[in-house]
Amino acid sequence: MVPVMSESPKQGARERILEAAYDLFSRRGIRDVSVDEIISRSKVAIATFYRHFSSKDQLAEAFLNRREEVWTSELLVAEAVKRGAAPKDQLLAIFDIFDEWFESEHFEGDSFVKVLLEMGPEHPLGKASINHLNNVRAMIRDIAERAGLTDLDDVAHSLQILMKGCIITASMGDVGAGARAKLMAERLIAEHTPADVTAAGDAPTENALAE
Amino acid sequence: MVPVMSESPKQGARERILEAAYDLFSRRGIRDVSVDEIISRSKVAIATFYRHFSSKDQLAEAFLNRREEVWTSELLVAEAVKRGAAPKDQLLAIFDIFDEWFESEHFEGDSFVKVLLEMGPEHPLGKASINHLNNVRAMIRDIAERAGLTDLDDVAHSLQILMKGCIITASMGDVGAGARAKLMAERLIAEHTPADVTAAGDAPTENALAE
DNA sequence: TTCTCATGAGAAGGAGCGTTCTCTTTACAT
DNA sequence: ATGTAAAGAGAACGCTCCTTCTCATGAGAA
């Protein structure tokens, strides 16, 4: 029935649409991209488009979901975990990843923030964006918890201020935004590291059973 | 010739247009607001509109200029200077002002950031927004200079990260964003306060020649 | 009053957009 | 070969939007 389309050059229509939408939406937002542009990029007939997605907004919703999978989970969180040995280093690695992202050719800014500001917090897509942004913060909070920090909610919210702030200022041309935010993150983390009774160590009541 | 229209209930057409545009643009961005909506709000004929502004984009440009006058200069910087005795307190007062702004009924978010993300950095309005954002940072830098802080450019950029970051997260619903950013700003300022030879300093090998 | 100029009211042009519809073509399963 | 379901091509509808144009109204200056 359904043709096998792993990742061959000729993909299924739905996948081609989603890829084109990902490219265009992440760079330019939702409103600035027309359905015509998406179907011509994905080489799909207009009727085929509406057979797979009931509306442009629903495609935008699918885009936001994929954005969380691809960008938040794989490119950011998984990469940060891979780079840092200790959870604290993982949190700081986020800003290194940002720095490289800022300098790369396809720095498109924060899609969730862009869509939220574009559509407003009442629009379904704005609400969806807030949801995704909350998910990002939840993942950050998880790492902070593994790092043994105090006031987890506060730390997660504060780190998100630094993350969003440096993405915005990078969009305005601040090339040092990532490094600056990282410094502030280091101070934040130090401030929320519980005092250690034992000595020059860091974490309390060392977790003997690592991993 | 020109009728005297100070601030009476019946203002000139141009002023009425600008006021309506300020209200609508600052809350919803540029694209989401139609010319029809502006003229009906300002009770002006469509022909009158185009006699005063050659295009919607030019009105948007005038809006951004007014936004800097009214919001950045008067509501933010002047208010911060009024609240703080010492320049350092003035810098921190910014986040108190933000906090009250977040809770007020007309928290519309950062217009410059909104327009920048909406139009992109290549569009004239996006470029204008970046200009205004740079002006904001310049004003912050001035206060930091009067506070005698070190690394003025770095401090100004870092404070802007905190400002933009907490505005964004406040837009997503973080009610404590202002307080959190203020705490990080305090740490930042402390870190850039030149060591005082007279007292219990903290940093190592302090740069004696501050400023 | 008469002249002048800003404003008002509204129609219309011209373009773009999201969406629906009809008809044809392709490709695979039986 | 035949049947079936997906995909392609393209026209068209209805709507919104920015902008221009025409003509009437009103208030102040001479």
Tab-separated table of C-alpha atoms (C1' of nucleotides) in Angstrom:
chain	number	residue	atom	x	y	z
A	1	MET	CA	0.000	0.000	0.000
A	2	VAL	CA	1.980	2.838	1.342
A	3	PRO	CA	5.225	3.038	-0.591
A	4	VAL	CA	8.335	2.473	1.460
A	5	MET	CA	9.997	5.822	1.774
A	6	SER	CA	12.820	5.672	4.229
A	7	GLU	CA	15.073	8.532	3.304
A	8	SER	CA	15.453	8.051	-0.401
A	9	PRO	CA	15.698	11.059	-2.700
A	10	LYS	CA	12.072	10.585	-3.644
A	11	GLN	CA	10.140	10.904	-0.427
A	12	GLY	CA	6.461	10.804	0.194
A	13	ALA	CA	4.410	13.911	-0.397
A	14	ARG	CA	3.659	14.531	3.239
A	15	GLU	CA	7.296	14.363	4.189
A	16	ARG	CA	8.338	16.710	1.383
A	17	ILE	CA	5.738	19.225	2.497
A	18	LEU	CA	6.909	19.052	6.093
A	19	GLU	CA	10.517	19.515	5.115
A	20	ALA	CA	9.777	22.526	2.971
A	21	ALA	CA	7.602	23.976	5.701
A	22	TYR	CA	10.324	23.410	8.266
A	23	ASP	CA	12.814	25.279	6.157
A	24	LEU	CA	10.550	28.196	5.323
A	25	PHE	CA	8.675	28.549	8.609
A	26	SER	CA	11.774	28.349	10.773
A	27	ARG	CA	13.458	31.091	8.809
A	28	ARG	CA	10.633	33.465	8.084
A	29	GLY	CA	7.776	32.672	10.436
A	30	ILE	CA	4.284	31.575	9.523
A	31	ARG	CA	2.535	34.563	7.986
A	32	ASP	CA	5.323	35.490	5.621
A	33	VAL	CA	5.275	32.090	3.947
A	34	SER	CA	2.427	31.339	1.548
A	35	VAL	CA	0.950	27.957	0.789
A	36	ASP	CA	1.943	28.506	-2.830
A	37	GLU	CA	5.559	28.852	-1.791
A	38	ILE	CA	5.410	25.649	0.216
A	39	ILE	CA	3.852	23.547	-2.521
A	40	SER	CA	6.191	24.845	-5.189
A	41	ARG	CA	9.196	24.145	-2.959
A	42	SER	CA	8.000	20.667	-2.088
A	43	LYS	CA	6.920	19.910	-5.671
A	44	VAL	CA	3.476	18.870	-4.632
A	45	ALA	CA	0.113	19.685	-6.150
A	46	ILE	CA	-2.110	22.008	-4.191
A	47	ALA	CA	-4.763	19.314	-3.906
A	48	THR	CA	-2.204	16.920	-2.464
A	49	PHE	CA	-1.299	19.504	0.114
A	50	TYR	CA	-4.851	19.750	1.381
A	51	ARG	CA	-5.215	15.983	1.376
A	52	HIS	CA	-2.433	15.795	3.964
A	53	PHE	CA	-3.089	18.938	5.957
A	54	SER	CA	-6.514	20.382	6.462
A	55	SER	CA	-5.185	23.924	6.659
A	56	LYS	CA	-2.030	26.003	6.683
A	57	ASP	CA	-2.356	26.458	10.434
A	58	GLN	CA	-2.435	22.720	10.952
A	59	LEU	CA	0.754	22.395	8.960
A	60	ALA	CA	2.248	25.096	11.152
A	61	GLU	CA	1.274	23.060	14.188
A	62	ALA	CA	2.997	20.013	12.719
A	63	PHE	CA	6.019	22.185	12.073
A	64	LEU	CA	6.177	23.257	15.717
A	65	ASN	CA	6.007	19.624	16.814
A	66	ARG	CA	8.837	18.700	14.505
A	67	ARG	CA	10.784	21.696	15.671
A	68	GLU	CA	10.672	20.362	19.192
A	69	GLU	CA	11.793	16.915	18.059
A	70	VAL	CA	14.566	18.051	15.777
A	71	TRP	CA	15.801	21.231	17.346
A	72	THR	CA	15.020	21.226	21.050
A	73	SER	CA	15.480	17.544	21.734
A	74	GLU	CA	18.104	16.416	19.253
A	75	LEU	CA	20.146	19.483	18.420
A	76	LEU	CA	20.075	21.169	21.799
A	77	VAL	CA	19.399	18.884	24.754
A	78	ALA	CA	20.874	15.665	23.414
A	79	GLU	CA	23.932	17.513	22.170
A	80	ALA	CA	24.408	19.291	25.494
A	81	VAL	CA	24.196	16.004	27.355
A	82	LYS	CA	26.729	14.511	24.982
A	83	ARG	CA	29.180	17.374	25.463
A	84	GLY	CA	29.179	17.668	29.221
A	85	ALA	CA	30.394	15.043	31.642
A	86	ALA	CA	28.770	16.544	34.696
A	87	PRO	CA	25.211	17.902	34.532
A	88	LYS	CA	26.514	21.364	35.351
A	89	ASP	CA	28.737	21.232	32.292
A	90	GLN	CA	25.766	20.118	30.258
A	91	LEU	CA	23.859	23.218	31.274
A	92	LEU	CA	26.782	25.426	30.311
A	93	ALA	CA	27.313	23.555	27.053
A	94	ILE	CA	23.965	24.919	25.916
A	95	PHE	CA	25.550	28.296	25.429
A	96	ASP	CA	28.477	26.871	23.515
A	97	ILE	CA	26.025	25.198	21.184
A	98	PHE	CA	24.220	28.513	20.836
A	99	ASP	CA	27.461	30.244	19.955
A	100	GLU	CA	28.154	27.846	17.113
A	101	TRP	CA	24.557	28.122	16.012
A	102	PHE	CA	24.723	31.917	15.947
A	103	GLU	CA	27.714	31.800	13.655
A	104	SER	CA	26.353	29.130	11.351
A	105	GLU	CA	24.765	30.101	8.081
A	106	HIS	CA	21.329	28.928	9.062
A	107	PHE	CA	20.786	30.789	12.300
A	108	GLU	CA	17.073	31.349	12.062
A	109	GLY	CA	16.316	32.515	15.577
A	110	ASP	CA	13.918	30.949	18.023
A	111	SER	CA	10.927	29.598	16.116
A	112	PHE	CA	8.730	29.273	19.178
A	113	VAL	CA	9.325	32.841	20.249
A	114	LYS	CA	8.904	34.057	16.702
A	115	VAL	CA	5.557	32.318	16.292
A	116	LEU	CA	4.395	33.391	19.738
A	117	LEU	CA	5.108	37.056	19.025
A	118	GLU	CA	3.725	36.769	15.516
A	119	MET	CA	0.405	35.175	16.388
A	120	GLY	CA	-0.112	36.360	19.944
A	121	PRO	CA	-0.726	34.296	23.061
A	122	GLU	CA	-4.429	33.760	22.333
A	123	HIS	CA	-4.001	32.155	18.923
A	124	PRO	CA	-3.781	28.347	18.915
A	125	LEU	CA	-0.308	28.537	17.421
A	126	GLY	CA	0.748	31.010	20.098
A	127	LYS	CA	-0.543	28.692	22.781
A	128	ALA	CA	1.238	25.771	21.161
A	129	SER	CA	4.459	27.767	21.141
A	130	ILE	CA	4.155	28.509	24.837
A	131	ASN	CA	3.649	24.805	25.400
A	132	HIS	CA	6.811	23.944	23.535
A	133	LEU	CA	8.753	26.623	25.397
A	134	ASN	CA	7.542	25.154	28.676
A	135	ASN	CA	8.757	21.759	27.502
A	136	VAL	CA	12.195	23.181	26.839
A	137	ARG	CA	12.302	24.564	30.344
A	138	ALA	CA	11.226	21.210	31.747
A	139	MET	CA	14.176	19.524	30.051
A	140	ILE	CA	16.525	22.160	31.434
A	141	ARG	CA	15.039	21.636	34.852
A	142	ASP	CA	15.732	17.917	34.611
A	143	ILE	CA	19.405	18.542	34.007
A	144	ALA	CA	19.514	21.066	36.826
A	145	GLU	CA	17.995	18.444	39.094
A	146	ARG	CA	20.649	15.918	38.161
A	147	ALA	CA	23.209	18.627	38.893
A	148	GLY	CA	21.877	18.796	42.425
A	149	LEU	CA	21.074	22.485	42.257
A	150	THR	CA	18.715	24.220	44.663
A	151	ASP	CA	15.509	26.030	43.713
A	152	LEU	CA	15.041	24.056	40.523
A	153	ASP	CA	12.096	26.030	39.154
A	154	ASP	CA	13.878	29.271	39.741
A	155	VAL	CA	17.077	28.059	38.103
A	156	ALA	CA	15.203	26.735	35.103
A	157	HIS	CA	13.313	29.989	34.642
A	158	SER	CA	16.492	32.008	35.038
A	159	LEU	CA	18.369	29.894	32.543
A	160	GLN	CA	15.540	30.371	30.110
A	161	ILE	CA	15.839	34.130	30.527
A	162	LEU	CA	19.486	33.841	29.562
A	163	MET	CA	18.747	31.537	26.653
A	164	LYS	CA	15.994	33.641	25.139
A	165	GLY	CA	17.867	36.845	25.861
A	166	CYS	CA	21.006	35.777	24.101
A	167	ILE	CA	19.130	34.418	21.103
A	168	ILE	CA	17.366	37.759	20.726
A	169	THR	CA	20.502	39.849	21.067
A	170	ALA	CA	22.308	37.515	18.687
A	171	SER	CA	19.530	38.247	16.192
A	172	MET	CA	20.358	41.938	16.558
A	173	GLY	CA	23.987	41.289	15.808
A	174	ASP	CA	25.686	40.698	19.158
A	175	VAL	CA	28.330	38.128	18.255
A	176	GLY	CA	29.358	37.609	21.877
A	177	ALA	CA	25.886	36.880	23.168
A	178	GLY	CA	26.520	33.203	23.803
A	179	ALA	CA	29.704	33.792	25.807
A	180	ARG	CA	28.100	36.552	27.833
A	181	ALA	CA	25.089	34.452	28.711
A	182	LYS	CA	27.340	31.551	29.628
A	183	LEU	CA	29.198	33.705	32.129
A	184	MET	CA	25.970	34.762	33.759
A	185	ALA	CA	24.834	31.136	33.781
A	186	GLU	CA	28.007	30.144	35.596
A	187	ARG	CA	27.305	32.718	38.289
A	188	LEU	CA	23.713	31.562	38.529
A	189	ILE	CA	24.738	27.931	38.913
A	190	ALA	CA	27.385	28.756	41.483
A	191	GLU	CA	24.802	30.626	43.474
A	192	HIS	CA	22.497	27.612	43.451
A	193	THR	CA	25.091	25.004	44.268
A	194	PRO	CA	24.477	23.773	47.800
A	195	ALA	CA	27.348	24.261	50.226
A	196	ASP	CA	29.409	21.126	50.641
A	197	VAL	CA	30.147	19.941	54.170
A	198	THR	CA	32.908	17.570	53.097
A	199	ALA	CA	35.387	19.898	51.402
A	200	ALA	CA	36.561	20.848	47.964
A	201	GLY	CA	33.993	18.613	46.325
A	202	ASP	CA	30.846	19.974	44.819
A	203	ALA	CA	27.775	17.799	45.107
A	204	PRO	CA	26.316	16.843	48.460
A	205	THR	CA	26.159	13.274	49.692
A	206	GLU	CA	27.959	11.955	46.711
A	207	ASN	CA	25.834	9.691	44.597
A	208	ALA	CA	27.845	6.525	44.818
A	209	LEU	CA	25.727	4.890	42.192
A	210	ALA	CA	26.496	7.113	39.307
A	211	GLU	CA	24.477	6.506	36.200
B	1	MET	CA	-2.769	78.454	8.975
B	2	VAL	CA	-2.268	75.293	10.887
B	3	PRO	CA	-4.889	75.099	13.613
B	4	VAL	CA	-3.493	75.074	17.123
B	5	MET	CA	-3.940	71.579	18.433
B	6	SER	CA	-2.109	71.156	21.665
B	7	GLU	CA	-3.738	68.283	23.450
B	8	SER	CA	-7.369	69.151	23.183
B	9	PRO	CA	-9.956	66.404	22.701
B	10	LYS	CA	-10.089	67.252	18.997
B	11	GLN	CA	-6.569	66.741	17.757
B	12	GLY	CA	-5.169	67.039	14.303
B	13	ALA	CA	-5.594	64.191	11.905
B	14	ARG	CA	-1.933	63.236	11.844
B	15	GLU	CA	-1.779	63.010	15.615
B	16	ARG	CA	-4.928	60.926	15.830
B	17	ILE	CA	-3.526	58.494	13.271
B	18	LEU	CA	-0.263	58.213	15.135
B	19	GLU	CA	-1.992	57.561	18.421
B	20	ALA	CA	-4.202	54.853	16.987
B	21	ALA	CA	-1.212	53.292	15.271
B	22	TYR	CA	0.770	53.360	18.504
B	23	ASP	CA	-1.977	51.546	20.319
B	24	LEU	CA	-2.561	48.919	17.665
B	25	PHE	CA	1.007	48.365	16.459
B	26	SER	CA	2.468	48.084	19.933
B	27	ARG	CA	-0.035	45.445	20.911
B	28	ARG	CA	-0.359	43.379	17.765
B	29	GLY	CA	2.625	44.141	15.553
B	30	ILE	CA	2.572	45.619	12.070
B	31	ARG	CA	1.188	42.962	9.772
B	32	ASP	CA	-1.779	42.063	11.908
B	33	VAL	CA	-3.107	45.618	11.869
B	34	SER	CA	-4.784	46.828	8.699
B	35	VAL	CA	-4.920	50.383	7.424
B	36	ASP	CA	-8.698	50.138	7.599
B	37	GLU	CA	-8.489	49.410	11.298
B	38	ILE	CA	-6.231	52.384	11.875
B	39	ILE	CA	-8.389	54.875	10.000
B	40	SER	CA	-11.585	53.679	11.604
B	41	ARG	CA	-10.002	53.921	15.053
B	42	SER	CA	-8.595	57.379	14.402
B	43	LYS	CA	-11.782	58.580	12.698
B	44	VAL	CA	-9.962	59.784	9.654
B	45	ALA	CA	-10.789	59.392	5.993
B	46	ILE	CA	-8.618	57.053	4.013
B	47	ALA	CA	-7.550	59.906	1.745
B	48	THR	CA	-6.456	61.923	4.768
B	49	PHE	CA	-4.378	59.002	5.909
B	50	TYR	CA	-2.409	58.892	2.675
B	51	ARG	CA	-2.007	62.648	2.666
B	52	HIS	CA	-0.066	62.367	5.921
B	53	PHE	CA	1.741	59.075	5.399
B	54	SER	CA	2.822	57.865	2.007
B	55	SER	CA	2.424	54.210	3.004
B	56	LYS	CA	1.618	51.924	5.890
B	57	ASP	CA	5.296	51.118	6.299
B	58	GLN	CA	6.143	54.772	6.685
B	59	LEU	CA	3.552	55.049	9.422
B	60	ALA	CA	5.135	52.028	11.062
B	61	GLU	CA	8.472	53.799	10.930
B	62	ALA	CA	6.944	56.843	12.607
B	63	PHE	CA	5.488	54.515	15.212
B	64	LEU	CA	8.917	53.067	16.001
B	65	ASN	CA	10.324	56.563	16.421
B	66	ARG	CA	7.567	57.493	18.792
B	67	ARG	CA	8.019	54.237	20.640
B	68	GLU	CA	11.583	55.212	21.378
B	69	GLU	CA	10.538	58.658	22.580
B	70	VAL	CA	7.624	57.544	24.700
B	71	TRP	CA	8.619	54.143	25.913
B	72	THR	CA	12.385	53.802	25.906
B	73	SER	CA	13.263	57.351	26.871
B	74	GLU	CA	10.388	58.505	29.025
B	75	LEU	CA	8.877	55.391	30.540
B	76	LEU	CA	12.038	53.365	30.996
B	77	VAL	CA	15.254	55.379	31.171
B	78	ALA	CA	13.908	58.582	32.665
B	79	GLU	CA	11.890	56.618	35.191
B	80	ALA	CA	14.877	54.486	36.154
B	81	VAL	CA	17.011	57.559	36.666
B	82	LYS	CA	14.290	59.089	38.781
B	83	ARG	CA	13.987	56.006	41.000
B	84	GLY	CA	17.622	55.339	41.739
B	85	ALA	CA	19.924	57.557	43.693
B	86	ALA	CA	23.128	55.885	42.577
B	87	PRO	CA	23.620	54.858	38.947
B	88	LYS	CA	23.828	51.225	40.026
B	89	ASP	CA	20.393	51.510	41.562
B	90	GLN	CA	19.140	53.073	38.389
B	91	LEU	CA	20.287	50.042	36.422
B	92	LEU	CA	18.546	47.722	38.828
B	93	ALA	CA	15.412	49.868	38.875
B	94	ILE	CA	14.907	48.908	35.239
B	95	PHE	CA	13.809	45.472	36.347
B	96	ASP	CA	11.445	46.858	38.961
B	97	ILE	CA	9.837	48.951	36.252
B	98	PHE	CA	9.607	45.845	34.102
B	99	ASP	CA	7.925	43.960	36.886
B	100	GLU	CA	5.205	46.555	37.233
B	101	TRP	CA	4.875	46.708	33.482
B	102	PHE	CA	4.447	42.923	33.246
B	103	GLU	CA	1.596	43.047	35.697
B	104	SER	CA	-0.133	46.047	34.186
B	105	GLU	CA	-3.071	45.545	31.884
B	106	HIS	CA	-1.287	46.881	28.843
B	107	PHE	CA	1.844	44.756	28.785
B	108	GLU	CA	2.363	44.537	25.065
B	109	GLY	CA	5.835	43.075	24.921
B	110	ASP	CA	8.872	44.560	23.253
B	111	SER	CA	7.757	46.346	20.091
B	112	PHE	CA	11.228	46.543	18.603
B	113	VAL	CA	11.845	42.847	19.047
B	114	LYS	CA	8.380	42.045	17.789
B	115	VAL	CA	8.839	44.067	14.626
B	116	LEU	CA	12.343	42.748	14.090
B	117	LEU	CA	11.197	39.132	14.264
B	118	GLU	CA	8.103	39.887	12.236
B	119	MET	CA	9.788	41.641	9.336
B	120	GLY	CA	13.260	40.142	9.437
B	121	PRO	CA	16.603	41.913	9.691
B	122	GLU	CA	16.734	42.829	5.991
B	123	HIS	CA	13.459	44.714	5.877
B	124	PRO	CA	13.696	48.486	6.448
B	125	LEU	CA	11.495	48.169	9.505
B	126	GLY	CA	13.666	45.360	10.839
B	127	LYS	CA	16.754	47.483	10.364
B	128	ALA	CA	15.049	50.410	12.057
B	129	SER	CA	14.162	48.161	14.992
B	130	ILE	CA	17.776	47.073	15.379
B	131	ASN	CA	18.751	50.730	15.378
B	132	HIS	CA	16.322	51.517	18.162
B	133	LEU	CA	17.502	48.519	20.154
B	134	ASN	CA	21.064	49.734	19.807
B	135	ASN	CA	19.961	53.123	21.089
B	136	VAL	CA	18.455	51.499	24.152
B	137	ARG	CA	21.723	49.758	24.839
B	138	ALA	CA	23.600	53.016	24.423
B	139	MET	CA	21.454	54.626	27.109
B	140	ILE	CA	22.091	51.677	29.419
B	141	ARG	CA	25.777	51.973	28.736
B	142	ASP	CA	25.703	55.614	29.733
B	143	ILE	CA	24.268	54.761	33.107
B	144	ALA	CA	26.793	51.947	33.540
B	145	GLU	CA	29.543	54.426	32.801
B	146	ARG	CA	28.265	56.811	35.445
B	147	ALA	CA	28.223	53.843	37.819
B	148	GLY	CA	31.921	53.407	37.228
B	149	LEU	CA	31.623	49.825	36.048
B	150	THR	CA	34.315	48.044	34.075
B	151	ASP	CA	33.931	46.641	30.553
B	152	LEU	CA	31.092	48.970	29.643
B	153	ASP	CA	30.233	47.400	26.289
B	154	ASP	CA	30.154	43.978	27.822
B	155	VAL	CA	27.984	45.092	30.711
B	156	ALA	CA	25.554	46.886	28.413
B	157	HIS	CA	25.249	43.849	26.151
B	158	SER	CA	24.790	41.558	29.131
B	159	LEU	CA	22.125	43.759	30.659
B	160	GLN	CA	20.315	43.758	27.354
B	161	ILE	CA	20.360	39.971	27.357
B	162	LEU	CA	18.672	40.051	30.741
B	163	MET	CA	16.183	42.703	29.656
B	164	LYS	CA	15.121	40.985	26.459
B	165	GLY	CA	15.168	37.597	28.110
B	166	CYS	CA	12.871	38.572	30.910
B	167	ILE	CA	10.466	40.381	28.598
B	168	ILE	CA	10.189	37.252	26.476
B	169	THR	CA	9.684	34.887	29.375
B	170	ALA	CA	7.178	37.290	30.895
B	171	SER	CA	5.291	37.044	27.606
B	172	MET	CA	5.169	33.282	28.107
B	173	GLY	CA	3.712	33.712	31.553
B	174	ASP	CA	6.652	33.797	33.956
B	175	VAL	CA	5.420	36.221	36.595
B	176	GLY	CA	8.753	36.275	38.395
B	177	ALA	CA	10.830	37.168	35.351
B	178	GLY	CA	11.618	40.697	36.485
B	179	ALA	CA	12.832	39.646	39.916
B	180	ARG	CA	14.926	36.828	38.499
B	181	ALA	CA	16.588	39.062	35.955
B	182	LYS	CA	17.245	41.670	38.629
B	183	LEU	CA	19.098	39.118	40.730
B	184	MET	CA	21.298	38.173	37.810
B	185	ALA	CA	21.858	41.851	37.077
B	186	GLU	CA	23.026	42.389	40.628
B	187	ARG	CA	25.585	39.623	40.261
B	188	LEU	CA	26.689	41.043	36.924
B	189	ILE	CA	27.133	44.520	38.359
B	190	ALA	CA	29.004	43.200	41.376
B	191	GLU	CA	31.336	41.365	39.076
B	192	HIS	CA	32.048	44.541	37.145
B	193	THR	CA	32.463	46.819	40.098
B	194	PRO	CA	36.141	47.695	40.408
B	195	ALA	CA	37.659	46.457	43.645
B	196	ASP	CA	37.962	49.003	46.365
B	197	VAL	CA	41.421	49.105	47.901
B	198	THR	CA	39.999	50.220	51.185
B	199	ALA	CA	37.866	47.238	52.051
B	200	ALA	CA	37.445	43.489	51.945
B	201	GLY	CA	37.667	43.084	48.195
B	202	ASP	CA	36.809	39.894	46.417
B	203	ALA	CA	38.336	39.520	42.960
B	204	PRO	CA	41.984	38.644	42.445
B	205	THR	CA	44.638	41.028	41.075
B	206	GLU	CA	42.122	43.752	40.643
B	207	ASN	CA	42.579	46.251	37.885
B	208	ALA	CA	43.498	49.296	39.917
B	209	LEU	CA	42.619	51.765	37.199
B	210	ALA	CA	38.939	51.286	36.927
B	211	GLU	CA	37.027	53.018	34.180
C	1	DT	C1'	-18.937	86.689	0.430
C	2	DT	C1'	-15.561	84.247	-1.971
C	3	DC	C1'	-11.393	81.659	-2.264
C	4	DT	C1'	-8.572	78.079	-0.511
C	5	DC	C1'	-7.153	74.124	1.481
C	6	DA	C1'	-7.528	70.322	4.762
C	7	DT	C1'	-10.774	66.793	5.584
C	8	DG	C1'	-14.590	63.420	4.857
C	9	DA	C1'	-17.087	59.621	2.441
C	10	DG	C1'	-16.856	56.025	-0.456
C	11	DA	C1'	-15.965	53.468	-4.649
C	12	DA	C1'	-12.627	50.915	-7.230
C	13	DG	C1'	-8.248	49.034	-8.808
C	14	DG	C1'	-4.963	45.503	-8.448
C	15	DA	C1'	-2.689	42.103	-6.110
C	16	DG	C1'	-2.076	38.184	-2.892
C	17	DC	C1'	-3.846	34.718	-0.049
C	18	DG	C1'	-6.147	30.281	1.700
C	19	DT	C1'	-9.109	27.029	0.075
C	20	DT	C1'	-12.090	24.108	-2.975
C	21	DC	C1'	-13.079	21.762	-7.155
C	22	DT	C1'	-12.580	19.197	-11.550
C	23	DC	C1'	-10.068	16.422	-14.425
C	24	DT	C1'	-6.060	13.785	-15.720
C	25	DT	C1'	-2.030	10.882	-14.843
C	26	DT	C1'	0.770	7.633	-12.432
C	27	DA	C1'	1.879	3.413	-9.930
C	28	DC	C1'	1.125	-0.474	-7.553
C	29	DA	C1'	-1.790	-4.876	-6.366
C	30	DT	C1'	-4.479	-8.452	-8.033
D	1	DA	C1'	-4.752	-6.240	-18.135
D	2	DT	C1'	-7.558	-4.182	-14.829
D	3	DG	C1'	-8.857	-1.817	-10.732
D	4	DT	C1'	-7.789	1.372	-7.077
D	5	DA	C1'	-5.877	4.924	-4.592
D	6	DA	C1'	-2.677	8.601	-4.468
D	7	DA	C1'	-0.683	12.434	-6.780
D	8	DG	C1'	-0.461	16.139	-10.364
D	9	DA	C1'	-2.106	20.344	-12.997
D	10	DG	C1'	-4.636	24.181	-12.957
D	11	DA	C1'	-8.716	27.017	-12.746
D	12	DA	C1'	-11.691	29.521	-9.756
D	13	DC	C1'	-13.985	31.386	-5.512
D	14	DG	C1'	-14.174	34.528	-1.877
D	15	DC	C1'	-11.876	37.314	0.979
D	16	DT	C1'	-8.562	40.802	2.702
D	17	DC	C1'	-5.364	44.174	1.952
D	18	DC	C1'	-2.868	48.488	0.364
D	19	DT	C1'	-3.441	52.144	-2.456
D	20	DT	C1'	-5.585	55.567	-5.699
D	21	DC	C1'	-9.203	58.388	-7.317
D	22	DT	C1'	-13.397	61.272	-7.444
D	23	DC	C1'	-16.442	64.292	-5.425
D	24	DA	C1'	-18.587	66.688	-1.578
D	25	DT	C1'	-18.172	69.336	2.957
D	26	DG	C1'	-16.528	72.707	6.111
D	27	DA	C1'	-13.803	76.249	8.255
D	28	DG	C1'	-10.829	79.997	8.153
D	29	DA	C1'	-8.501	84.059	5.326
D	30	DA	C1'	-9.006	87.711	2.170
